[in-house]
């Protein structure tokens, strides 16, 4: 309860404080709140609301309850097992869901080259800074062409490697034009590093116990139509529902995103993968937008 006689503050500020305290009390279970946590009037000055020795209002949570930052910047208590904090860059989206599996197209999406245009197997490694995480293989040479990850792809893989999204899995779905293009792509995946000593391939296979679930190429049973082959095979091999997937594709040679989103549907929900087009490659903003879009479209579903 708010008692105006105990607050030596202007009435308008007092009402705002009462609202904040009321919201905080409603957000926290009664058993987790201590009266000692209430702010007290400073005895030294009427212009200072809190004494320096007092602690701000907070929720004391059990291990099964996750503290989330809610409205007005106060802490609320959430116990739903299906929600967690999703970080995108420097911002935190609290109380939202992330996909069970993220699927990446390769050419012109995950990295900056089209494999069918290359004529040599990757061999020479280009060492450089991995987004401030140390020196590692940031590029591989295919003849005179360098294959490098787009910035958003590197960030996505680093966040996955750091365990920012517990339980999330990764896979690749690429309709590389020729068998030789497939070989170049697979070799590049095994050479390019996310952090020193950890390759893109390591990340793609980490959640599958080293098993290769990636669908790369268009030779049977694959085709040029990812909605007809790549995604149904991923669904069968991984057991991950279509509506729990997030898919990134440049879509410069065909609208794979729309095809996958509208044709690969779960029978019960009639929903397919959340998709995002990356015509300029997977930049940081596209990675963040994709995770946000998934949270908005699938949160609570």
XYZ file of C-alpha atoms in Angstrom:
301
model
C 0.000 0.000 0.000
C 1.106 3.589 -0.597
C 0.820 6.097 2.252
C 1.300 9.683 1.081
C 2.165 10.772 4.634
C 5.326 8.657 4.576
C 6.683 10.231 1.391
C 8.257 13.649 1.403
C 8.004 14.121 -2.355
C 5.777 16.132 -4.699
C 2.338 14.616 -5.237
C 2.886 13.839 -8.922
C 6.127 11.941 -8.244
C 4.453 10.215 -5.316
C 1.670 8.899 -7.537
C 4.190 7.655 -10.092
C 6.141 5.885 -7.353
C 2.983 4.308 -5.991
C 2.109 2.989 -9.434
C 5.572 1.487 -9.896
C 5.502 -0.124 -6.440
C 2.010 -1.473 -7.012
C 2.997 -3.035 -10.320
C 6.076 -4.562 -8.737
C 4.048 -6.048 -5.885
C 1.564 -7.534 -8.325
C 4.367 -9.014 -10.419
C 6.068 -10.800 -7.522
C 4.703 -13.758 -5.558
C 3.803 -12.776 -2.028
C 6.262 -15.256 -0.582
C 9.157 -13.710 -2.472
C 8.686 -10.146 -1.271
C 10.173 -8.688 1.858
C 8.855 -5.460 3.460
C 12.469 -4.511 4.101
C 12.830 -4.022 0.377
C 10.392 -1.116 0.316
C 12.068 2.272 -0.232
C 12.089 4.493 2.833
C 12.218 8.248 3.124
C 15.703 9.619 3.524
C 16.150 11.273 6.864
C 18.913 13.536 5.576
C 17.132 15.527 2.891
C 13.687 15.882 1.404
C 15.250 16.069 -2.069
C 16.732 12.574 -1.780
C 14.141 9.817 -1.880
C 16.308 6.823 -1.005
C 19.146 6.507 1.444
C 22.381 5.097 0.077
C 22.246 2.099 2.391
C 18.904 0.819 1.130
C 18.436 -1.671 -1.696
C 16.048 -1.186 -4.662
C 12.881 -3.179 -4.896
C 13.529 -6.670 -6.234
C 12.055 -10.138 -6.492
C 13.688 -13.049 -4.710
C 13.254 -15.945 -7.070
C 13.770 -19.653 -6.756
C 15.948 -21.476 -9.342
C 12.803 -22.399 -11.284
C 11.706 -18.800 -11.632
C 13.431 -16.559 -14.170
C 13.729 -12.833 -13.435
C 12.725 -10.791 -16.450
C 12.901 -7.045 -16.958
C 9.400 -5.809 -17.571
C 7.503 -2.578 -17.965
C 8.744 0.564 -16.220
C 12.108 -1.122 -15.691
C 10.951 -3.037 -12.603
C 11.721 -6.714 -12.149
C 8.879 -9.134 -12.631
C 8.897 -12.853 -11.919
C 8.152 -15.349 -14.685
C 8.093 -19.119 -14.299
C 7.047 -20.255 -17.788
C 9.432 -22.979 -19.012
C 8.825 -21.953 -22.630
C 10.202 -18.416 -22.388
C 13.678 -17.044 -21.973
C 15.726 -13.952 -22.686
C 16.795 -13.687 -26.309
C 19.737 -11.428 -27.063
C 20.172 -9.774 -30.425
C 23.359 -7.781 -30.532
C 23.378 -5.486 -27.515
C 19.614 -5.507 -26.896
C 17.672 -8.044 -24.854
C 14.179 -9.220 -25.804
C 12.818 -10.497 -22.503
C 10.163 -13.145 -22.186
C 10.265 -14.203 -25.839
C 10.900 -17.484 -27.600
C 13.645 -18.420 -30.003
C 13.442 -21.087 -32.698
C 14.182 -24.720 -32.079
C 16.202 -24.761 -35.283
C 17.717 -22.047 -37.476
C 18.288 -23.017 -41.109
C 20.750 -21.078 -43.261
C 21.065 -20.858 -47.010
C 24.756 -20.754 -47.924
C 25.574 -18.880 -51.147
C 25.105 -15.097 -50.870
C 23.446 -15.610 -47.475
C 25.744 -17.257 -44.945
C 28.787 -16.266 -46.989
C 29.633 -13.864 -49.780
C 30.280 -16.190 -52.727
C 28.238 -18.323 -55.123
C 29.880 -21.743 -55.151
C 28.928 -22.515 -58.759
C 31.123 -19.604 -59.935
C 34.249 -21.048 -58.288
C 36.597 -23.496 -59.962
C 38.978 -24.621 -57.186
C 38.644 -26.451 -53.911
C 39.357 -24.156 -50.944
C 42.914 -24.562 -49.758
C 44.629 -21.451 -48.427
C 43.373 -20.047 -45.131
C 43.087 -16.311 -44.536
C 43.685 -15.526 -40.862
C 42.253 -12.426 -39.236
C 40.166 -11.023 -36.384
C 36.981 -12.948 -35.629
C 34.735 -10.164 -34.434
C 36.967 -9.365 -31.482
C 37.152 -13.002 -30.383
C 40.745 -13.607 -31.428
C 42.659 -14.535 -34.558
C 41.221 -17.325 -36.659
C 40.306 -18.442 -40.166
C 38.043 -15.644 -41.417
C 38.389 -16.537 -45.088
C 39.420 -19.368 -47.402
C 40.761 -19.015 -50.918
C 39.222 -20.822 -53.871
C 41.721 -19.936 -56.558
C 41.798 -16.139 -56.528
C 38.378 -15.846 -54.840
C 37.996 -15.503 -51.088
C 35.025 -17.053 -49.295
C 34.041 -15.180 -46.107
C 31.105 -15.256 -43.720
C 28.778 -12.287 -43.714
C 28.924 -10.290 -40.425
C 25.472 -11.374 -39.258
C 26.285 -15.012 -39.984
C 29.450 -14.796 -37.907
C 27.557 -13.151 -35.045
C 24.779 -15.764 -35.206
C 27.265 -18.628 -35.083
C 29.228 -17.017 -32.254
C 26.072 -16.511 -30.195
C 25.125 -20.140 -30.809
C 28.610 -21.295 -29.809
C 28.420 -19.181 -26.642
C 25.241 -21.011 -25.593
C 23.062 -17.920 -25.776
C 20.136 -20.007 -27.049
C 20.082 -23.265 -25.047
C 18.648 -26.169 -27.002
C 18.601 -24.354 -30.333
C 19.969 -26.291 -33.318
C 21.429 -25.270 -36.672
C 21.283 -26.652 -40.201
C 22.025 -25.613 -43.767
C 19.672 -25.802 -46.755
C 21.408 -24.919 -50.003
C 20.489 -25.714 -53.603
C 24.095 -25.489 -54.830
C 24.027 -25.961 -58.583
C 26.606 -28.696 -59.234
C 28.199 -31.577 -57.340
C 31.517 -29.711 -57.483
C 29.889 -26.610 -55.985
C 28.625 -28.828 -53.155
C 32.159 -30.092 -52.506
C 33.526 -26.552 -52.422
C 30.810 -25.482 -49.996
C 31.300 -28.401 -47.651
C 35.067 -27.867 -47.605
C 34.613 -24.159 -46.825
C 32.275 -25.004 -43.934
C 34.976 -27.211 -42.434
C 37.671 -24.533 -42.756
C 36.009 -21.226 -41.810
C 36.131 -20.546 -38.075
C 33.569 -19.005 -35.743
C 36.003 -18.558 -32.869
C 39.605 -19.773 -32.919
C 39.602 -23.552 -33.253
C 35.834 -23.913 -33.844
C 34.581 -24.187 -37.421
C 31.195 -23.477 -38.975
C 30.851 -27.224 -39.512
C 31.394 -27.810 -35.802
C 28.439 -25.520 -35.057
C 26.191 -27.094 -37.698
C 26.774 -30.586 -36.314
C 27.111 -29.791 -32.584
C 23.460 -30.364 -31.668
C 23.255 -33.562 -33.692
C 26.109 -35.442 -32.050
C 28.310 -34.901 -35.093
C 25.655 -36.215 -37.491
C 25.327 -34.409 -40.822
C 21.700 -33.343 -41.296
C 22.551 -30.515 -43.716
C 20.823 -30.526 -47.091
C 23.242 -29.105 -49.659
C 22.858 -29.416 -53.439
C 20.154 -30.365 -55.909
C 21.106 -33.914 -56.883
C 18.415 -36.506 -55.999
C 16.830 -36.836 -53.539
C 17.326 -33.039 -53.420
C 16.181 -30.602 -56.088
C 16.222 -26.893 -56.838
C 12.980 -26.548 -54.829
C 13.793 -26.382 -51.131
C 10.131 -26.511 -50.137
C 9.725 -29.808 -51.981
C 12.891 -31.570 -50.848
C 15.295 -29.842 -48.460
C 12.802 -28.921 -45.746
C 10.699 -32.111 -45.767
C 13.942 -34.090 -45.425
C 15.124 -31.820 -42.579
C 11.749 -32.297 -40.872
C 12.044 -36.080 -41.141
C 15.713 -36.309 -40.128
C 15.612 -33.918 -37.176
C 12.073 -34.236 -35.872
C 11.889 -30.456 -35.572
C 8.476 -29.114 -36.556
C 8.233 -26.704 -39.464
C 6.632 -24.086 -37.229
C 9.619 -24.219 -34.859
C 12.107 -23.293 -37.604
C 13.593 -19.966 -38.677
C 14.965 -19.808 -42.236
C 17.315 -17.252 -43.818
C 17.758 -17.131 -47.611
C 18.957 -14.423 -50.006
C 16.154 -15.324 -52.478
C 18.027 -13.603 -55.288
C 17.456 -16.502 -57.697
C 14.017 -17.570 -56.484
C 11.694 -16.850 -53.589
C 12.571 -19.827 -51.420
C 11.350 -18.020 -48.298
C 7.765 -17.658 -49.509
C 7.673 -21.195 -50.906
C 8.938 -22.730 -47.672
C 6.706 -20.569 -45.449
C 3.533 -21.359 -47.399
C 4.074 -24.970 -48.439
C 5.904 -26.577 -45.512
C 3.065 -26.490 -42.991
C 2.309 -28.450 -39.853
C -1.077 -30.222 -40.071
C -2.289 -29.107 -36.643
C -1.248 -25.449 -36.627
C -1.207 -24.813 -40.390
C 2.005 -22.873 -39.790
C 5.361 -23.189 -41.494
C 8.853 -21.872 -40.816
C 9.320 -18.201 -40.068
C 11.474 -16.838 -42.899
C 13.557 -13.761 -43.630
C 15.068 -12.702 -46.943
C 18.686 -11.558 -46.981
C 19.281 -10.103 -50.469
C 22.457 -8.353 -49.256
C 23.663 -11.376 -47.324
C 23.062 -12.155 -43.660
C 24.051 -8.893 -42.026
C 23.787 -8.194 -38.299
C 20.462 -6.398 -38.726
C 18.945 -9.352 -40.605
C 20.033 -11.769 -37.896
C 18.435 -9.574 -35.251
C 15.305 -9.013 -37.341
C 14.909 -12.754 -37.916
C 15.074 -13.591 -34.221
C 12.686 -10.757 -33.411
C 10.276 -11.830 -36.142
C 10.241 -15.389 -34.824
C 9.550 -14.157 -31.285
C 6.685 -11.970 -32.478
C 5.079 -14.597 -34.714
C 5.650 -17.693 -32.596
C 5.767 -16.364 -29.036
C 3.147 -18.236 -27.024
C 2.249 -20.557 -29.932
